[in-house]
GROMACS .gro file of C-alpha atoms in nm:
model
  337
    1UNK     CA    1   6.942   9.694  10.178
    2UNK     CA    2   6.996   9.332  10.054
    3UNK     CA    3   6.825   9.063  10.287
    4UNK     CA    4   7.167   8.889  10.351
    5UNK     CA    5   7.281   9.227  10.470
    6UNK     CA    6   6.974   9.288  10.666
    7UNK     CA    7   6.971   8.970  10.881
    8UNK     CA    8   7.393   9.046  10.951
    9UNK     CA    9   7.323   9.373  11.123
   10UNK     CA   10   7.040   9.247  11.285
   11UNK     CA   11   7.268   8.964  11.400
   12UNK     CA   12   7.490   9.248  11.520
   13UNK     CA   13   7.226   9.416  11.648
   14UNK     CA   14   7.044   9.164  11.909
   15UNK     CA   15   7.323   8.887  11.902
   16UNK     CA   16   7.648   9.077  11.913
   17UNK     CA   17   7.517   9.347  12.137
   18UNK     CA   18   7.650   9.613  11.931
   19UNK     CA   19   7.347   9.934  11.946
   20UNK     CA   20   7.460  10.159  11.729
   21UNK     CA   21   7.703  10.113  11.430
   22UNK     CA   22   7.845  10.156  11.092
   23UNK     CA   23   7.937   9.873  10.841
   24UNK     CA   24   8.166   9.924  10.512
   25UNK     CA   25   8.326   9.716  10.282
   26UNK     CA   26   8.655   9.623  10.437
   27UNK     CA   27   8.806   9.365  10.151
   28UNK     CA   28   8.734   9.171   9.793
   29UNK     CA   29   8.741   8.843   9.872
   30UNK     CA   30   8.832   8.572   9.600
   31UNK     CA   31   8.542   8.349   9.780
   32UNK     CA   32   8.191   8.361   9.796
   33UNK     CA   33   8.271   8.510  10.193
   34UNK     CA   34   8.243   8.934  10.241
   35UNK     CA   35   8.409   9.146  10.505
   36UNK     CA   36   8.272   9.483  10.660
   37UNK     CA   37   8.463   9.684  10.886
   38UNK     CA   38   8.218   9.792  11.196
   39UNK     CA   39   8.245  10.133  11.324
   40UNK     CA   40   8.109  10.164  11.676
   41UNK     CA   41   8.199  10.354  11.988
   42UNK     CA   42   8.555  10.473  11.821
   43UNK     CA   43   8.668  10.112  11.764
   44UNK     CA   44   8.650   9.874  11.418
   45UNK     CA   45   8.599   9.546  11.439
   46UNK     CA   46   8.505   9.279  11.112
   47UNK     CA   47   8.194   9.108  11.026
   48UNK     CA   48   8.246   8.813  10.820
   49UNK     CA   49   7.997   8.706  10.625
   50UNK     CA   50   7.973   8.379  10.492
   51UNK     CA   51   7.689   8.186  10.346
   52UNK     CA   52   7.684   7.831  10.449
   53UNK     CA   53   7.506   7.724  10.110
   54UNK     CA   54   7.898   7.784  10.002
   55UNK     CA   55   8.120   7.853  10.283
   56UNK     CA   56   8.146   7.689  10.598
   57UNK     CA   57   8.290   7.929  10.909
   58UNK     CA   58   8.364   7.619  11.107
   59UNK     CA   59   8.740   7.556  11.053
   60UNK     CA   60   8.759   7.917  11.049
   61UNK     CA   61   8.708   7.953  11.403
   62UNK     CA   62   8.850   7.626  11.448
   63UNK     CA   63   9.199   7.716  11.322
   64UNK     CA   64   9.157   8.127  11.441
   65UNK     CA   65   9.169   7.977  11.771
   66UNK     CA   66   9.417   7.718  11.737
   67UNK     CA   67   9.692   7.958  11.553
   68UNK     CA   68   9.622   8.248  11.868
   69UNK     CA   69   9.694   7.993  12.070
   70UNK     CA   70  10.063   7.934  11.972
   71UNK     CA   71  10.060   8.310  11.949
   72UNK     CA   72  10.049   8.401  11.589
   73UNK     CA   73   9.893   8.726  11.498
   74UNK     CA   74   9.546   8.604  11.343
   75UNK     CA   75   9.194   8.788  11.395
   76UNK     CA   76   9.013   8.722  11.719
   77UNK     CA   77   8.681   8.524  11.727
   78UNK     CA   78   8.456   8.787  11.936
   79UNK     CA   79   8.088   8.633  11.849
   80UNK     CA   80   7.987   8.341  11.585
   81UNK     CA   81   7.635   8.274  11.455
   82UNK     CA   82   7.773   7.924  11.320
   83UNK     CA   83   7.435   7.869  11.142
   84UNK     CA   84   7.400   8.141  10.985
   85UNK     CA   85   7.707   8.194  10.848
   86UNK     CA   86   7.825   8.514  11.084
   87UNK     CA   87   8.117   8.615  11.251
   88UNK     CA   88   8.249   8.886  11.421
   89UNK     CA   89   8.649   8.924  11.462
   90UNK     CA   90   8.886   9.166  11.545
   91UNK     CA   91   9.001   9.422  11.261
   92UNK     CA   92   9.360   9.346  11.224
   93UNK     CA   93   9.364   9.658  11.022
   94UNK     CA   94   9.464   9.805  10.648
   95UNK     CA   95   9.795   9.768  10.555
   96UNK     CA   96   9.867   9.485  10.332
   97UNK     CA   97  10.233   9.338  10.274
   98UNK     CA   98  10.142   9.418   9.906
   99UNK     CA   99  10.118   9.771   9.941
  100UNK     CA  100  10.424   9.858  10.167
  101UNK     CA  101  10.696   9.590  10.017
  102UNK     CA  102  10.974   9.751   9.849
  103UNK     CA  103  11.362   9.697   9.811
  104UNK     CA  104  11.372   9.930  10.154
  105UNK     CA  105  11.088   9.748  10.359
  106UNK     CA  106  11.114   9.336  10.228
  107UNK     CA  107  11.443   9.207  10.449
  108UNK     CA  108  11.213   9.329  10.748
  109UNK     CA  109  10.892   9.251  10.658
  110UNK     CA  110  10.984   8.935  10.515
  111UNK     CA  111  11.174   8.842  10.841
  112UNK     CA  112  10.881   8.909  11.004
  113UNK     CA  113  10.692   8.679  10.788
  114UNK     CA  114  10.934   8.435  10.799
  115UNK     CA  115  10.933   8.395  11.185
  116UNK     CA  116  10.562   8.361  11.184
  117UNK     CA  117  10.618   8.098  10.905
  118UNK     CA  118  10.847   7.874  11.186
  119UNK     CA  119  10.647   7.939  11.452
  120UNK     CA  120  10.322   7.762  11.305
  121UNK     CA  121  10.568   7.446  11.104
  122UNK     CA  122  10.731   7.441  11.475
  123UNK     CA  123  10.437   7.401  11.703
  124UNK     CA  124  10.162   7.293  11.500
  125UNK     CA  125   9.784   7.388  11.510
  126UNK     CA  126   9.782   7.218  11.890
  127UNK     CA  127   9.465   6.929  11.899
  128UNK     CA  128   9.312   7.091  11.587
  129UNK     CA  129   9.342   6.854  11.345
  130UNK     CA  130   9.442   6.964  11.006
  131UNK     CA  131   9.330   6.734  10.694
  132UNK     CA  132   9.653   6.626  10.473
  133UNK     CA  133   9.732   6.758  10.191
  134UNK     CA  134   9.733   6.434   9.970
  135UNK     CA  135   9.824   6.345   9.575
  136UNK     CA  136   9.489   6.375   9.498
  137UNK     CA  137   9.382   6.734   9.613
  138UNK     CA  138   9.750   6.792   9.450
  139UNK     CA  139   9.651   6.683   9.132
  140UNK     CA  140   9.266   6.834   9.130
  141UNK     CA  141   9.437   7.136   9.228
  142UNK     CA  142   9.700   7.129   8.911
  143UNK     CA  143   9.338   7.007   8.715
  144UNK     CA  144   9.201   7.376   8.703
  145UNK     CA  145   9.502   7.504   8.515
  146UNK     CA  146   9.387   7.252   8.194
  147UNK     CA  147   9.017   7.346   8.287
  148UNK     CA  148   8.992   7.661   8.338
  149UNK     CA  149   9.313   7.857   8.183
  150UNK     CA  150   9.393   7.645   7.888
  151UNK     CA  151   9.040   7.506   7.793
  152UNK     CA  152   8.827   7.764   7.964
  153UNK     CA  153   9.051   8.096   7.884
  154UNK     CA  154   9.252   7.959   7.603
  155UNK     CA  155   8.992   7.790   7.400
  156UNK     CA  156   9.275   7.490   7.366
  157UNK     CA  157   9.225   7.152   7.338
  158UNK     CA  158   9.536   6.912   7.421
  159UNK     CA  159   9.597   6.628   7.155
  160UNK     CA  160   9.663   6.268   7.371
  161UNK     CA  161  10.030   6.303   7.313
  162UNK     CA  162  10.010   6.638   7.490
  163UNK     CA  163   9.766   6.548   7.728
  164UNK     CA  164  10.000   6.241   7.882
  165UNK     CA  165  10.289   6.545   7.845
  166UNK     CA  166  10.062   6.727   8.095
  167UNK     CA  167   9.958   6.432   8.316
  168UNK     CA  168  10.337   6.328   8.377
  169UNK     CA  169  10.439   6.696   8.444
  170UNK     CA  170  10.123   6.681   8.691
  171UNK     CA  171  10.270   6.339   8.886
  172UNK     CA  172  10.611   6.473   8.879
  173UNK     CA  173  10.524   6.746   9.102
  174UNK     CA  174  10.299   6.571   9.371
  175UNK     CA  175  10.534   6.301   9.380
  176UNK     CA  176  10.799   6.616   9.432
  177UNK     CA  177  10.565   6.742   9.700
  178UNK     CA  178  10.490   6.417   9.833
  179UNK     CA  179  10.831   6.368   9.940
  180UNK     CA  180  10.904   6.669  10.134
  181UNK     CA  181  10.857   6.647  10.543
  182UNK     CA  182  10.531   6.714  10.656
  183UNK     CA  183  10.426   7.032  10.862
  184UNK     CA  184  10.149   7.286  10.892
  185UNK     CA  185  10.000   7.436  10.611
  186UNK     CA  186   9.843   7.811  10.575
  187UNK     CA  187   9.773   7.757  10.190
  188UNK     CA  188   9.758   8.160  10.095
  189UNK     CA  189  10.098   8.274  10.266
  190UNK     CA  190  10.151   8.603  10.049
  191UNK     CA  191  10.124   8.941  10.048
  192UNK     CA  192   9.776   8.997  10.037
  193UNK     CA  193   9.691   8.751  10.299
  194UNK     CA  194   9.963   8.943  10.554
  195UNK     CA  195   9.926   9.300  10.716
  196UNK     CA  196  10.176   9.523  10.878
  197UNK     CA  197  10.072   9.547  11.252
  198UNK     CA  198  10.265   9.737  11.512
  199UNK     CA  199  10.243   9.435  11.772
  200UNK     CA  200  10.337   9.085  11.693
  201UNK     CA  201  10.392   9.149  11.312
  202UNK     CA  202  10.205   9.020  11.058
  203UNK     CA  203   9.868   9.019  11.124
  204UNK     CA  204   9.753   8.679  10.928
  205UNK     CA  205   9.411   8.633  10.755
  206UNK     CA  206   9.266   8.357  10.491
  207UNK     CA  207   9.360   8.068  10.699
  208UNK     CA  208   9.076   7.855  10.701
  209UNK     CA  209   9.198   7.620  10.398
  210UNK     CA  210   9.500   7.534  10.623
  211UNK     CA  211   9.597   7.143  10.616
  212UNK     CA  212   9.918   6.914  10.650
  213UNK     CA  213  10.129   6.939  10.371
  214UNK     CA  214  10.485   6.985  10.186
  215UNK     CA  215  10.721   7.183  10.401
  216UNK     CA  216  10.811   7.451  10.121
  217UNK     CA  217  10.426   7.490  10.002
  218UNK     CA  218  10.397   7.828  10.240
  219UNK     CA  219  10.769   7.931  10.142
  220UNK     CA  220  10.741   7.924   9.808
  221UNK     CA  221  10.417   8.111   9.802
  222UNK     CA  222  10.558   8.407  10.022
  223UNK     CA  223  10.873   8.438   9.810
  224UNK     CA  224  10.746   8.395   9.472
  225UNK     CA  225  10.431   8.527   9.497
  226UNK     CA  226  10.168   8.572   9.243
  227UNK     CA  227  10.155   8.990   9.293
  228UNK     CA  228  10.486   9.100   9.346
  229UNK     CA  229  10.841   8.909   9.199
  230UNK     CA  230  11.155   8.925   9.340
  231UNK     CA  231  11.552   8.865   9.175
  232UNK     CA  232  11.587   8.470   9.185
  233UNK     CA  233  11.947   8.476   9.353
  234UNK     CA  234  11.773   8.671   9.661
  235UNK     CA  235  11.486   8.456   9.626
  236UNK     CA  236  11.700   8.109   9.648
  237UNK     CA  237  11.885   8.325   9.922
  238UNK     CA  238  11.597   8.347  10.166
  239UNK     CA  239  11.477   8.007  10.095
  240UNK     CA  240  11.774   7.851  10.231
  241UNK     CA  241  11.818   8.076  10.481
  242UNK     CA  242  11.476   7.954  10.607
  243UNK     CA  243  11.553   7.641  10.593
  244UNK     CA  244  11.842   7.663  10.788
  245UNK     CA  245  11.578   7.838  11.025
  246UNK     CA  246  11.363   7.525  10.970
  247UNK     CA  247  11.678   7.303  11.075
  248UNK     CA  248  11.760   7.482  11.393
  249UNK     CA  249  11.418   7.503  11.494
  250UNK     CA  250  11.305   7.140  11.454
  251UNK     CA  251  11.129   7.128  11.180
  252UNK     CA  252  11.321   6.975  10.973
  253UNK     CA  253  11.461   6.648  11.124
  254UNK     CA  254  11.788   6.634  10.941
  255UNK     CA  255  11.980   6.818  10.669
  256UNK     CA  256  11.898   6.851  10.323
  257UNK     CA  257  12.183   7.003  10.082
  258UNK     CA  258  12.096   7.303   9.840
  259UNK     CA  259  12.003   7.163   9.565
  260UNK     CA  260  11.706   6.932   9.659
  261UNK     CA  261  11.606   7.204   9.898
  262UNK     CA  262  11.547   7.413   9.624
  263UNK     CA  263  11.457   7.149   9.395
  264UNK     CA  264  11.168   7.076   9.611
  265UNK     CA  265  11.118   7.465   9.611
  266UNK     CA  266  11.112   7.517   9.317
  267UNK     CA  267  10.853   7.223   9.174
  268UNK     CA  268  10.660   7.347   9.485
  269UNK     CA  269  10.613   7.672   9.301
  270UNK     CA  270  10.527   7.514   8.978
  271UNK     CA  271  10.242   7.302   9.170
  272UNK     CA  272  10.097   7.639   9.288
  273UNK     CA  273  10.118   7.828   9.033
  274UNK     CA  274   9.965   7.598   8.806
  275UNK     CA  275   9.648   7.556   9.012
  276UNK     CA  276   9.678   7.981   9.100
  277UNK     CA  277   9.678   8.042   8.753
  278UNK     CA  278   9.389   7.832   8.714
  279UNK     CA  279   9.225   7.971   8.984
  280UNK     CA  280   9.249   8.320   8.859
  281UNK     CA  281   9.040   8.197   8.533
  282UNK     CA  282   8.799   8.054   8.684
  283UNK     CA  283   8.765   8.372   8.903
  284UNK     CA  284   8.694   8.590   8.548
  285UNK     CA  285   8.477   8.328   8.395
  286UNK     CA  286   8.265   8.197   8.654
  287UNK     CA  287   8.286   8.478   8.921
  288UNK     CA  288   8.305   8.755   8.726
  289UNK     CA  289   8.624   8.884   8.891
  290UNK     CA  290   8.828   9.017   8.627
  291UNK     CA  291   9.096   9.193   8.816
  292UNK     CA  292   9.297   8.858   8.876
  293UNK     CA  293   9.373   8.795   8.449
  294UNK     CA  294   9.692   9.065   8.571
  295UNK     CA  295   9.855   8.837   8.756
  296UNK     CA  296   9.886   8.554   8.553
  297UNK     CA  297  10.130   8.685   8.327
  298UNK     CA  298  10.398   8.700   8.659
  299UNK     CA  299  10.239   8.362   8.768
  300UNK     CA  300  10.323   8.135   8.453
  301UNK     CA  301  10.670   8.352   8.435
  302UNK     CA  302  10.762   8.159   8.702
  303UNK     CA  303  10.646   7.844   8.542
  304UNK     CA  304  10.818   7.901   8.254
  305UNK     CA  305  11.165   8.000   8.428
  306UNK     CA  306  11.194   7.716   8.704
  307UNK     CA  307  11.071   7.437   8.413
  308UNK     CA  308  11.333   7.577   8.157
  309UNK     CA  309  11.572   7.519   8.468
  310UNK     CA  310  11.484   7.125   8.591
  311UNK     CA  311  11.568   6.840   8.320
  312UNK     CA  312  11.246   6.651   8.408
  313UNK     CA  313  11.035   6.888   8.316
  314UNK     CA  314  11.170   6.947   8.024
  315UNK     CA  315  10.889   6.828   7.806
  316UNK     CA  316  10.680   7.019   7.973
  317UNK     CA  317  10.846   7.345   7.972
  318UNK     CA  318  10.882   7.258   7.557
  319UNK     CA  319  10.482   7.180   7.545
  320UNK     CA  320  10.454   7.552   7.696
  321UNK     CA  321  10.650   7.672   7.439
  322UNK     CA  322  10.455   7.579   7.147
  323UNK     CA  323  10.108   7.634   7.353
  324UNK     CA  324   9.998   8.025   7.318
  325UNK     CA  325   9.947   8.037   7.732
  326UNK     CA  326   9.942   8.396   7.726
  327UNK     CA  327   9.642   8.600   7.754
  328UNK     CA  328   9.430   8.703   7.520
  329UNK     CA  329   9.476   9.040   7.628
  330UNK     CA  330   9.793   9.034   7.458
  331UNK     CA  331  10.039   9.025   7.808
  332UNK     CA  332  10.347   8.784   7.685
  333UNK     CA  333  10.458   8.560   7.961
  334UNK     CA  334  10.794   8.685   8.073
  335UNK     CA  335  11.067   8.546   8.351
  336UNK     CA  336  11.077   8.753   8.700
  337UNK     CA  337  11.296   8.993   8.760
   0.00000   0.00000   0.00000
């Protein structure tokens, strides 16, 4: 058994008070964290563990506790070895949106997802104290796109004139996201962050990067998500519908027509994507995590689409063009359905 593994059960063991029990796999984390699902006396509970060389469980509990608090449906800190790195959590269980979304399931379990969505914009992590989401984590984040996908994945090198192309495209959409009203951030609102739960649907995990930040950032990552695409005109019809949502609720302090609404939605996406697509590069290259080059293809669709639509990024959408951002694995880059 691996020492790391060793000194979690005996954590479990002397700490946690659990005598006798089984530990499995219980998720593939994009991080450097690991989950086990703990089978003891008929029940399942999760281990998290989480080096602190890399990860630090701190705002995990921090926010865990905060988010329960206003009553959303997020895992249950049960022990913490804050040192160490350990946790252990209630299991919030197995089924992923990802899995059970279809054209018969999504108007629920998106409404579900939806209300969840207002209730943490509405009352706010309580005296936890998110850190803002500001131009310059915007920008590193849109950074690992040119790093990782085009120089790292790509092999490409941008001339200058391309490279100030990129740059502008980059201020563009902080200054875009920089304009929006401010409210609670999750950071990973999709479909493989939610699970279907009998009570007080959806379970949430993967909160721990929350921070202040653009009110469509967690919208536009639920409804154009990077694993599963949906028919724009549905798409732009649940995004205004939540903002209506938003309006009633207080959220949003006054009314903003369709179009910059969706404007703002839509370079929201384009900020996201960017960095996800990024993200999923660095993932093969430096983590060895090949399984996320798939969804890149769907992610820059919707790069491609929504800058082919806005006038100002037009010379961005036309330096895409003549770029080969595809991968190398042959998958062309394609609009949604």
């Amino acid at each position: 058994m691996p020492r790391r593994l060793q000194q979690l059960s005996r954590w479990l063991r002397e700490r946690a008070g659990l005598a006798e029990f089984e530990l499995e796999p219980a998720s593939t984390d994009a991080s450097f964290r690991r989950y086990f699902r703990v089978r003891c006396d008929g029940r399942t509970l999760i281990a998290m563990d989480a080096p602190p060389e890399r990860e630090d469980v701190r705002p995990y509990v921090g926010i865990a506790r905060a988010f329960r608090g206003i009553g959303l449906n997020v895992p249950e800190i049960l022990d913490t070895e804050l040192e160490q790195g350990f946790l252990l959590i209630s299991d919030l269980g197995t089924r992923l949106y990802l899995a059970e979304l279809n054209e018969a399931t999504v108007e629920r379990l998106y409404g579900d997802a939806l209300g969840a969505l207002a209730v943490l914009q509405a009352c706010g992590p309580g005296d936890y104290a998110l850190p803002p989401y500001g131009r310059e984590r915007l920008l590193t984040e849109m950074q690992l796109f040119r790093d990782w996908y085009l120089q790292r994945h790509l092999g490409l090198e941008l001339d200058p004139q391309q490279g100030r192309i990129l740059e502008r495209a980059f201020g563009l959409l902080a200054d875009s996201a920089l304009a929006q009203p401010v409210v609670p951030v999750h950071r990973d609102y999709h479909s493989r962050n939610l699970l279907v739960t009998d009570r007080n649907n959806p379970g949430i995990v993967d909160f721990q990067d929350a921070v202040m930040g653009p009110v469509t950032y967690d919208l536009v990552s639920l409804l154009r998500d990077c694993y599963i695409a949906w028919p724009r005109q549905q798409v732009e019809e649940w995004a205004l519908g939540y903002r209506d949502l938003a309006l009633h609720s207080g959220i949003l302090r006054q009314e903003y027509d369709d179009a910059e609404f969706l404007r703002w939605f839509d370079l929201m996406g384009v900020q996201r994507h960017l960095k996800a697509a990024g993200i999923f590069a660095r993932l093969n290259h430096r983590d060895g995590k090949s399984g996320y080059l798939q969804d890149i293809p769907r992610t820059l669709g919707y790069v491609m689409e929504v800058t082919s639509r806005h006038s100002e990024l037009a010379p961005f959408h036309e330096l895409l063009q003549c770029l080969p951002v595809a991968q190398r694995e042959g998958d062309a880059i394609g609009t949604p359905a």
